[in-house]
Amino acid sequence: MLTSLPRTVTAVACSLFLSLGLTACGDDDLSSDEQARRAYLGLDTSVSKALQLGFAGFNDASSANIPPQSTTGAASGTLLVTGQVDQGSSANKGMRLRIGMTGYSDGEVVLGGDEDPVNITYASSTDTAAQPELTLQLRDIPGGTFTGTLKGPFQMTGDLEGSVTLDLALTGEIEDDGTGQVRRTPGSTHVTGTATSGDGVYTVDVTR
């Protein structure tokens, strides 16, 4: 929903990245856009997880507030989804969710080619109102479509330090899971938008 990265850097390199609003334990010749790419790639899997938790909350809701839904990172930490869903019998419903992360990591991010993998740990604000917001609109439930956005900042530690802000648009199809509940149709979710970290911007365009 992230060229080799040594574990130590010189004070000069760290000062350079601090001046850009991003501290990175990496080569000082990496572009800021490459830093943003790595920052996003460490979060990519969590975007699908957040969507899955959102749909689980929708299915479990008996009032406007969904029951909090959580899962763990593949390596460490937790991902928590909270928020509200529209009530009533309409086949079209909206959800307004918040994404909380604590010490979250899905482990090594494989960059491809001869680049060394990186490890990044993410966290969100502890203030729910300041956490990244996931909004979803479900149409023609259960066999229709959904649209949505995921916007907001995450803090990073590890091989990248600083923050990354997502501004993503989500579209896809939904279906009955066979038990009367709603799920995303596998392989139909299209994620586009940007991940911004320091002065760098990475353009996201993936299908899940």
Coordinates of N, CA and C in Angstrom, one line a residue:
M1 N 0.3 -0.5 0.0 CA 0.0 0.0 0.0 C 0.8 1.3 0.0
L2 N 9.4 -0.5 -0.8 CA 9.9 0.6 -0.6 C 10.5 0.0 -1.3
T3 N 20.2 0.1 -4.6 CA 21.1 0.7 -4.1 C 21.2 0.3 -2.7
S4 N 21.9 0.0 -2.1 CA 22.3 -0.6 -0.8 C 22.1 0.3 0.3
L5 N 21.7 -0.2 1.5 CA 21.4 0.7 2.6 C 22.3 0.3 3.8
P6 N 23.5 0.8 4.0 CA 24.3 0.4 5.1 C 23.7 0.7 6.4
R7 N 24.2 0.1 7.5 CA 23.6 0.3 8.8 C 24.1 1.5 9.5
T8 N 25.2 2.1 9.0 CA 25.7 3.3 9.6 C 25.9 4.4 8.6
V9 N 25.8 5.6 9.0 CA 25.9 6.8 8.1 C 26.8 7.8 8.8
T10 N 27.4 8.7 8.0 CA 28.2 9.7 8.5 C 27.3 10.9 9.1
A11 N 27.9 11.7 9.9 CA 27.1 12.8 10.5 C 26.7 13.8 9.4
V12 N 27.6 13.9 8.3 CA 27.2 14.8 7.2 C 26.0 14.3 6.5
A13 N 25.9 13.0 6.2 CA 24.7 12.5 5.5 C 23.5 12.6 6.4
C14 N 23.6 12.4 7.7 CA 22.4 12.5 8.6 C 21.9 14.0 8.6
S15 N 22.9 14.9 8.6 CA 22.5 16.3 8.6 C 21.8 16.7 7.3
L16 N 22.2 16.1 6.2 CA 21.6 16.4 4.9 C 20.1 16.0 5.0
F17 N 19.9 14.7 5.4 CA 18.5 14.2 5.4 C 17.6 15.0 6.4
L18 N 18.3 15.4 7.6 CA 17.5 16.2 8.5 C 17.0 17.5 7.9
S19 N 17.9 18.1 7.1 CA 17.5 19.3 6.5 C 16.4 19.2 5.5
L20 N 16.2 17.9 5.0 CA 15.1 17.6 4.1 C 13.8 17.2 4.8
G21 N 13.9 17.1 6.2 CA 12.8 16.6 6.9 C 12.7 15.1 7.0
L22 N 13.8 14.4 6.7 CA 13.7 13.0 6.7 C 15.1 12.5 7.1
T23 N 15.2 11.7 8.1 CA 16.4 11.1 8.5 C 16.4 9.6 8.0
A24 N 17.5 9.3 7.3 CA 17.6 7.9 6.7 C 19.0 7.4 7.0
C25 N 19.0 6.1 7.5 CA 20.3 5.4 7.6 C 20.6 4.7 6.3
G26 N 21.0 5.5 5.3 CA 21.2 5.0 4.0 C 22.3 5.8 3.3
D27 N 22.5 5.4 2.0 CA 23.5 6.1 1.2 C 23.1 7.5 0.9
D28 N 24.0 8.5 1.0 CA 23.7 9.9 0.8 C 23.4 10.2 -0.7
D29 N 23.6 9.2 -1.6 CA 23.3 9.6 -3.0 C 21.9 9.1 -3.4
L30 N 21.1 8.5 -2.5 CA 19.7 8.1 -2.8 C 18.9 9.4 -2.9
S31 N 18.0 9.3 -4.0 CA 17.1 10.5 -4.2 C 16.0 10.5 -3.1
S32 N 15.5 11.7 -2.9 CA 14.4 11.8 -1.9 C 13.1 11.0 -2.4
D33 N 12.9 10.9 -3.7 CA 11.8 10.1 -4.3 C 12.0 8.6 -4.0
E34 N 13.3 8.2 -4.0 CA 13.6 6.8 -3.7 C 13.3 6.5 -2.2
Q35 N 13.6 7.5 -1.3 CA 13.3 7.4 0.1 C 11.8 7.2 0.3
A36 N 11.0 8.0 -0.5 CA 9.6 7.9 -0.4 C 9.1 6.6 -0.9
R37 N 9.7 6.0 -1.9 CA 9.3 4.7 -2.4 C 9.5 3.7 -1.4
R38 N 10.6 3.7 -0.7 CA 10.9 2.7 0.3 C 9.9 2.9 1.5
A39 N 9.7 4.1 1.8 CA 8.7 4.4 2.9 C 7.4 3.8 2.6
Y40 N 6.9 3.9 1.4 CA 5.6 3.3 1.0 C 5.6 1.8 1.0
L41 N 6.7 1.2 0.4 CA 6.7 -0.2 0.3 C 6.6 -1.0 1.6
G42 N 7.2 -0.3 2.6 CA 7.0 -0.9 4.0 C 5.6 -0.9 4.5
L43 N 4.8 -0.1 3.9 CA 3.4 0.0 4.3 C 2.4 -0.7 3.4
D44 N 2.9 -1.2 2.2 CA 2.0 -1.7 1.2 C 1.1 -2.8 1.7
T45 N 1.7 -3.8 2.3 CA 0.8 -4.9 2.8 C -0.2 -4.4 3.8
S46 N 0.1 -3.4 4.6 CA -0.8 -3.0 5.6 C -2.0 -2.3 5.1
V47 N -2.0 -1.8 3.8 CA -3.1 -1.2 3.2 C -4.2 -2.2 3.0
S48 N -3.8 -3.4 2.5 CA -4.7 -4.5 2.3 C -5.3 -5.0 3.6
K49 N -4.4 -5.0 4.7 CA -4.9 -5.5 6.0 C -5.9 -4.5 6.6
A50 N -5.7 -3.2 6.4 CA -6.6 -2.2 6.9 C -8.0 -2.3 6.2
L51 N -8.0 -2.6 4.9 CA -9.2 -2.8 4.2 C -9.9 -4.0 4.7
Q52 N -9.2 -5.1 4.9 CA -9.8 -6.3 5.4 C -10.4 -6.1 6.8
L53 N -9.7 -5.4 7.6 CA -10.3 -5.1 9.0 C -11.5 -4.2 8.9
G54 N -11.5 -3.3 7.9 CA -12.6 -2.4 7.8 C -13.9 -3.2 7.4
F55 N -13.7 -4.2 6.5 CA -14.9 -5.0 6.1 C -15.3 -5.9 7.2
A56 N -14.3 -6.4 8.0 CA -14.7 -7.2 9.2 C -15.5 -6.4 10.2
G57 N -15.1 -5.1 10.4 CA -15.9 -4.3 11.3 C -17.3 -4.0 10.7
F58 N -17.4 -3.8 9.4 CA -18.7 -3.6 8.8 C -19.6 -4.8 9.1
N59 N -19.1 -6.0 8.9 CA -19.9 -7.2 9.1 C -20.3 -7.4 10.5
D60 N -19.4 -7.0 11.5 CA -19.7 -7.2 12.9 C -20.5 -6.1 13.5
A61 N -20.7 -5.0 12.8 CA -21.3 -3.8 13.4 C -22.8 -4.1 13.8
S62 N -23.2 -3.7 15.0 CA -24.6 -3.7 15.4 C -25.1 -2.3 15.7
S63 N -24.2 -1.3 15.7 CA -24.5 0.1 15.9 C -23.6 0.9 15.0
A64 N -23.7 2.2 15.1 CA -22.9 3.1 14.3 C -21.4 2.8 14.5
N65 N -21.0 2.5 15.7 CA -19.6 2.3 15.9 C -19.2 0.8 15.7
I66 N -18.2 0.6 14.8 CA -17.8 -0.8 14.6 C -17.0 -1.3 15.8
P67 N -17.1 -2.6 16.0 CA -16.2 -3.2 17.1 C -14.7 -3.0 16.6
P68 N -13.8 -2.5 17.5 CA -12.4 -2.4 17.1 C -11.9 -3.7 16.5
Q69 N -11.2 -3.5 15.4 CA -10.6 -4.7 14.7 C -9.1 -4.5 14.7
S70 N -8.4 -5.6 15.0 CA -6.9 -5.5 15.0 C -6.3 -6.8 14.4
T71 N -5.0 -6.6 14.0 CA -4.2 -7.6 13.6 C -2.7 -7.3 13.9
T72 N -1.8 -8.2 13.6 CA -0.4 -7.9 13.9 C 0.4 -7.8 12.7
G73 N 1.5 -7.1 12.8 CA 2.5 -7.1 11.7 C 3.1 -8.4 11.5
A74 N 3.6 -8.7 10.3 CA 4.3 -10.0 10.1 C 5.5 -10.1 11.0
A75 N 6.2 -9.0 11.4 CA 7.4 -9.1 12.2 C 7.1 -8.6 13.6
S76 N 6.3 -7.5 13.8 CA 6.0 -6.9 15.1 C 4.9 -5.9 15.0
G77 N 4.4 -5.6 16.2 CA 3.4 -4.5 16.4 C 2.0 -4.9 16.0
T78 N 1.1 -3.9 16.1 CA -0.3 -4.1 15.9 C -0.8 -3.0 15.0
L79 N -1.9 -3.4 14.3 CA -2.7 -2.5 13.4 C -4.1 -2.5 13.9
L80 N -4.7 -1.4 14.2 CA -6.0 -1.3 14.8 C -6.9 -0.4 14.0
V81 N -8.1 -0.8 13.7 CA -9.1 -0.1 12.9 C -10.3 0.2 13.8
T82 N -10.7 1.5 13.9 CA -11.8 1.9 14.6 C -12.7 2.8 13.8
G83 N -13.9 3.1 14.2 CA -14.7 4.1 13.5 C -16.2 3.8 13.4
Q84 N -16.8 4.3 12.4 CA -18.3 4.3 12.3 C -18.7 3.8 10.9
V85 N -19.9 3.2 10.9 CA -20.5 2.8 9.6 C -22.0 3.3 9.6
D86 N -22.5 3.6 8.4 CA -23.9 4.0 8.3 C -24.8 2.9 8.7
Q87 N -25.9 3.3 9.3 CA -26.9 2.4 9.8 C -28.1 2.4 8.8
G88 N -29.0 1.4 8.9 CA -30.1 1.3 8.1 C -30.1 0.1 7.1
S89 N -31.1 0.0 6.3 CA -31.2 -1.1 5.4 C -30.8 -0.8 4.0
S90 N -30.2 0.3 3.7 CA -29.8 0.7 2.4 C -28.8 -0.2 1.8
A91 N -28.8 -0.4 0.5 CA -27.7 -1.2 -0.1 C -26.4 -0.4 -0.4
N92 N -26.5 0.8 0.0 CA -25.3 1.7 -0.2 C -24.9 2.3 1.2
K93 N -23.7 2.0 1.6 CA -23.3 2.5 3.0 C -21.9 3.0 3.0
G94 N -21.6 3.9 3.9 CA -20.3 4.5 4.1 C -19.7 4.1 5.4
M95 N -18.4 4.1 5.4 CA -17.6 3.9 6.7 C -16.6 5.0 6.8
R96 N -16.4 5.4 8.0 CA -15.4 6.4 8.4 C -14.5 5.9 9.5
L97 N -13.3 5.5 9.1 CA -12.4 4.7 9.9 C -11.1 5.4 10.2
R98 N -10.5 5.0 11.3 CA -9.2 5.5 11.7 C -8.2 4.3 11.8
I99 N -7.0 4.6 11.4 CA -5.9 3.5 11.3 C -4.9 3.8 12.4
G100 N -4.8 2.9 13.4 CA -3.8 3.1 14.4 C -2.7 2.0 14.3
M101 N -1.5 2.4 14.4 CA -0.3 1.5 14.4 C 0.5 1.7 15.6
T102 N 1.0 0.6 16.2 CA 2.0 0.7 17.3 C 3.1 -0.3 17.0
G103 N 4.3 0.2 16.8 CA 5.5 -0.7 16.6 C 5.3 -1.6 15.5
Y104 N 4.6 -1.2 14.4 CA 4.2 -2.1 13.3 C 5.2 -2.3 12.3
S105 N 5.5 -3.6 11.9 CA 6.4 -3.9 10.8 C 6.0 -5.2 10.2
D106 N 6.1 -5.3 8.9 CA 5.8 -6.5 8.2 C 7.2 -7.2 7.8
G107 N 8.3 -6.7 8.4 CA 9.6 -7.4 8.2 C 10.3 -6.7 7.1
E108 N 11.3 -7.4 6.6 CA 12.2 -6.9 5.5 C 11.4 -6.6 4.3
V109 N 11.7 -5.4 3.8 CA 11.1 -5.0 2.5 C 12.1 -5.3 1.4
V110 N 11.8 -6.2 0.5 CA 12.6 -6.6 -0.6 C 12.5 -5.5 -1.7
L111 N 13.6 -4.9 -2.1 CA 13.6 -3.8 -3.1 C 13.7 -4.3 -4.5
G112 N 14.3 -5.4 -4.7 CA 14.5 -5.9 -6.0 C 15.9 -5.7 -6.5
G113 N 16.3 -6.4 -7.6 CA 17.6 -6.3 -8.1 C 18.7 -6.7 -7.1
D114 N 19.8 -5.9 -7.1 CA 20.8 -6.2 -6.1 C 20.8 -5.3 -4.9
E115 N 19.6 -4.6 -4.7 CA 19.5 -3.8 -3.5 C 19.3 -4.6 -2.2
D116 N 19.9 -4.2 -1.2 CA 19.7 -4.8 0.1 C 18.3 -4.5 0.6
P117 N 17.7 -5.5 1.3 CA 16.4 -5.2 1.9 C 16.5 -4.2 3.0
V118 N 15.4 -3.6 3.4 CA 15.4 -2.6 4.5 C 14.3 -3.0 5.5
N119 N 14.5 -2.6 6.7 CA 13.5 -2.8 7.8 C 13.0 -1.5 8.3
I120 N 11.7 -1.3 8.3 CA 11.1 0.0 8.8 C 10.0 -0.4 9.7
T121 N 9.9 0.3 10.9 CA 8.8 0.2 11.8 C 8.0 1.4 11.8
Y122 N 6.6 1.3 11.9 CA 5.7 2.4 11.8 C 4.9 2.5 13.0
A123 N 4.4 3.8 13.2 CA 3.5 4.1 14.3 C 2.6 5.3 13.9
S124 N 1.5 5.3 14.4 CA 0.6 6.5 14.2 C 0.4 7.3 15.5
S125 N -0.2 8.4 15.4 CA -0.5 9.1 16.6 C -1.4 8.3 17.6
T126 N -1.2 8.5 18.9 CA -2.1 7.9 19.8 C -3.4 8.6 20.0
D127 N -3.5 9.8 19.4 CA -4.8 10.5 19.4 C -5.6 10.1 18.2
T128 N -6.7 9.4 18.4 CA -7.5 8.8 17.3 C -7.9 9.8 16.3
A129 N -8.2 11.1 16.7 CA -8.6 12.1 15.7 C -7.5 12.5 14.8
A130 N -6.2 12.2 15.2 CA -5.1 12.6 14.3 C -4.5 11.4 13.5
Q131 N -5.1 10.2 13.7 CA -4.7 9.1 13.0 C -5.1 9.1 11.5
P132 N -4.4 8.4 10.6 CA -4.8 8.3 9.2 C -6.2 7.9 9.1
E133 N -6.9 8.4 8.1 CA -8.3 8.2 8.0 C -8.6 7.3 6.7
L134 N -9.4 6.3 6.9 CA -9.8 5.4 5.8 C -11.3 5.6 5.7
T135 N -11.7 6.1 4.5 CA -13.2 6.3 4.2 C -13.5 5.3 3.1
L136 N -14.7 4.7 3.2 CA -15.1 3.7 2.2 C -16.6 3.9 1.9
Q137 N -17.0 3.8 0.7 CA -18.4 3.9 0.2 C -18.7 2.6 -0.5
L138 N -19.6 1.8 0.1 CA -20.0 0.5 -0.5 C -21.3 0.7 -1.3
R139 N -21.3 0.2 -2.5 CA -22.5 0.4 -3.4 C -23.1 -1.0 -3.8
D140 N -24.4 -1.1 -3.8 CA -25.1 -2.3 -4.2 C -24.6 -3.5 -3.4
I141 N -24.6 -3.4 -2.1 CA -24.2 -4.5 -1.2 C -25.2 -5.7 -1.4
P142 N -24.8 -6.9 -1.5 CA -23.4 -7.3 -1.3 C -22.6 -7.5 -2.6
G143 N -23.2 -7.4 -3.8 CA -22.5 -7.8 -5.0 C -22.2 -6.6 -5.9
G144 N -21.6 -5.5 -5.3 CA -21.4 -4.3 -6.0 C -20.0 -3.8 -6.1
T145 N -19.8 -2.6 -5.7 CA -18.4 -2.0 -5.8 C -18.1 -1.2 -4.6
F146 N -16.9 -0.8 -4.4 CA -16.6 0.2 -3.4 C -15.5 1.2 -3.9
T147 N -15.6 2.4 -3.3 CA -14.6 3.4 -3.5 C -14.1 3.9 -2.1
G148 N -13.0 4.5 -2.1 CA -12.5 5.0 -0.8 C -11.2 5.8 -0.9
T149 N -10.8 6.3 0.3 CA -9.5 7.0 0.4 C -8.8 6.6 1.6
L150 N -7.5 6.7 1.6 CA -6.7 6.5 2.8 C -5.7 7.6 2.9
K151 N -5.8 8.5 3.9 CA -5.0 9.7 4.0 C -4.5 9.9 5.4
G152 N -3.2 10.3 5.5 CA -2.7 10.6 6.8 C -1.2 10.2 7.0
P153 N -0.6 10.6 8.1 CA 0.8 10.4 8.3 C 1.1 9.2 9.2
F154 N 2.2 8.5 9.0 CA 2.8 7.5 9.8 C 4.2 7.9 10.2
Q155 N 4.7 7.6 11.4 CA 6.0 7.8 11.8 C 6.9 6.6 11.6
M156 N 8.1 6.8 11.2 CA 9.0 5.7 10.9 C 10.2 5.6 11.8
T157 N 10.7 4.4 12.1 CA 12.0 4.2 12.7 C 12.6 3.0 12.1
G158 N 13.9 2.8 12.3 CA 14.6 1.7 11.6 C 15.5 2.2 10.6
D159 N 15.5 1.6 9.4 CA 16.3 2.0 8.3 C 15.9 3.3 7.7
L160 N 14.7 3.8 7.9 CA 14.2 5.1 7.6 C 13.7 5.7 8.9
E161 N 13.9 7.0 9.1 CA 13.3 7.7 10.2 C 12.7 9.0 9.7
G162 N 11.6 9.4 10.3 CA 10.9 10.5 9.9 C 9.4 10.2 9.8
S163 N 8.7 10.7 8.8 CA 7.3 10.4 8.5 C 7.0 10.2 7.1
V164 N 6.0 9.5 6.8 CA 5.5 9.3 5.5 C 4.0 9.5 5.5
T165 N 3.5 10.3 4.5 CA 2.1 10.6 4.5 C 1.4 10.0 3.2
L166 N 0.4 9.3 3.4 CA -0.3 8.6 2.3 C -1.5 9.5 1.9
D167 N -1.7 9.5 0.6 CA -2.9 10.1 0.0 C -3.3 9.2 -1.2
L168 N -4.1 8.2 -0.8 CA -4.5 7.1 -1.7 C -5.9 7.1 -2.0
A169 N -6.3 6.7 -3.3 CA -7.6 6.4 -3.7 C -7.8 5.0 -3.9
L170 N -8.9 4.4 -3.5 CA -9.2 3.0 -3.6 C -10.5 2.7 -4.3
T171 N -10.4 1.7 -5.2 CA -11.6 1.3 -5.9 C -11.6 -0.2 -6.0
G172 N -12.7 -0.9 -6.1 CA -12.8 -2.3 -6.2 C -14.2 -2.9 -6.3
E173 N -14.3 -4.2 -6.2 CA -15.6 -4.9 -6.3 C -15.8 -5.6 -4.9
I174 N -17.0 -5.8 -4.6 CA -17.4 -6.5 -3.4 C -18.3 -7.7 -3.7
E175 N -18.4 -8.6 -2.8 CA -19.2 -9.8 -3.1 C -19.6 -10.5 -1.8
D176 N -20.6 -11.3 -1.9 CA -21.1 -12.1 -0.7 C -20.0 -13.2 -0.5
D177 N -19.6 -13.4 0.8 CA -18.6 -14.4 1.0 C -19.1 -15.8 1.2
G178 N -20.4 -16.0 0.9 CA -21.0 -17.3 1.0 C -21.8 -17.5 2.3
T179 N -21.6 -16.6 3.2 CA -22.3 -16.7 4.5 C -23.2 -15.5 4.8
G180 N -23.4 -14.6 3.7 CA -24.2 -13.5 3.9 C -23.5 -12.2 4.2
Q181 N -22.2 -12.4 4.5 CA -21.3 -11.2 4.8 C -20.6 -10.7 3.6
V182 N -20.1 -9.5 3.7 CA -19.5 -8.8 2.5 C -18.0 -8.9 2.6
R183 N -17.4 -9.1 1.5 CA -15.9 -9.1 1.4 C -15.5 -8.4 0.1
R184 N -14.2 -8.0 0.0 CA -13.7 -7.5 -1.2 C -13.5 -8.7 -2.2
T185 N -13.8 -8.5 -3.5 CA -13.5 -9.5 -4.5 C -12.0 -9.6 -4.7
P186 N -11.4 -10.8 -4.5 CA -10.0 -10.9 -4.6 C -9.5 -10.4 -6.0
G187 N -8.4 -9.6 -6.0 CA -7.7 -9.2 -7.2 C -8.4 -8.0 -7.8
S188 N -9.4 -7.4 -7.2 CA -10.1 -6.3 -7.9 C -9.8 -4.9 -7.3
T189 N -9.0 -4.9 -6.2 CA -8.8 -3.6 -5.6 C -7.6 -2.8 -6.3
H190 N -7.9 -1.6 -6.7 CA -7.0 -0.7 -7.4 C -6.6 0.4 -6.4
V191 N -5.3 0.6 -6.2 CA -4.8 1.6 -5.2 C -4.0 2.6 -6.0
T192 N -4.3 3.8 -6.0 CA -3.5 4.9 -6.7 C -3.3 6.0 -5.7
G193 N -2.4 6.9 -6.1 CA -2.1 8.1 -5.3 C -0.7 8.3 -5.0
T194 N -0.3 8.9 -3.9 CA 1.0 9.3 -3.6 C 1.4 8.9 -2.1
A195 N 2.7 8.7 -1.9 CA 3.3 8.6 -0.6 C 4.4 9.7 -0.6
T196 N 4.3 10.6 0.4 CA 5.2 11.7 0.5 C 6.1 11.6 1.8
S197 N 7.4 11.7 1.6 CA 8.3 11.6 2.8 C 9.4 12.6 2.6
G198 N 9.5 13.6 3.5 CA 10.4 14.7 3.3 C 10.1 15.4 2.0
D199 N 11.1 15.6 1.1 CA 10.9 16.2 -0.2 C 10.5 15.2 -1.3
G200 N 10.5 14.0 -0.9 CA 10.2 12.9 -1.9 C 8.8 12.5 -2.1
V201 N 8.4 12.2 -3.3 CA 7.1 11.7 -3.6 C 7.2 10.4 -4.4
Y202 N 6.4 9.4 -4.0 CA 6.3 8.2 -4.8 C 4.9 8.0 -5.3
T203 N 4.8 7.7 -6.5 CA 3.4 7.5 -7.1 C 3.0 6.0 -7.0
V204 N 1.9 5.8 -6.4 CA 1.4 4.5 -6.1 C 0.4 4.1 -7.2
D205 N 0.5 2.9 -7.8 CA -0.5 2.4 -8.7 C -0.4 0.9 -8.7
V206 N -1.2 0.2 -7.9 CA -1.1 -1.2 -7.7 C -2.5 -1.8 -7.7
T207 N -2.6 -3.1 -8.0 CA -3.9 -3.8 -8.0 C -3.7 -5.0 -7.0
R208 N -4.6 -5.2 -6.2 CA -4.6 -6.3 -5.2 C -5.8 -7.2 -5.3

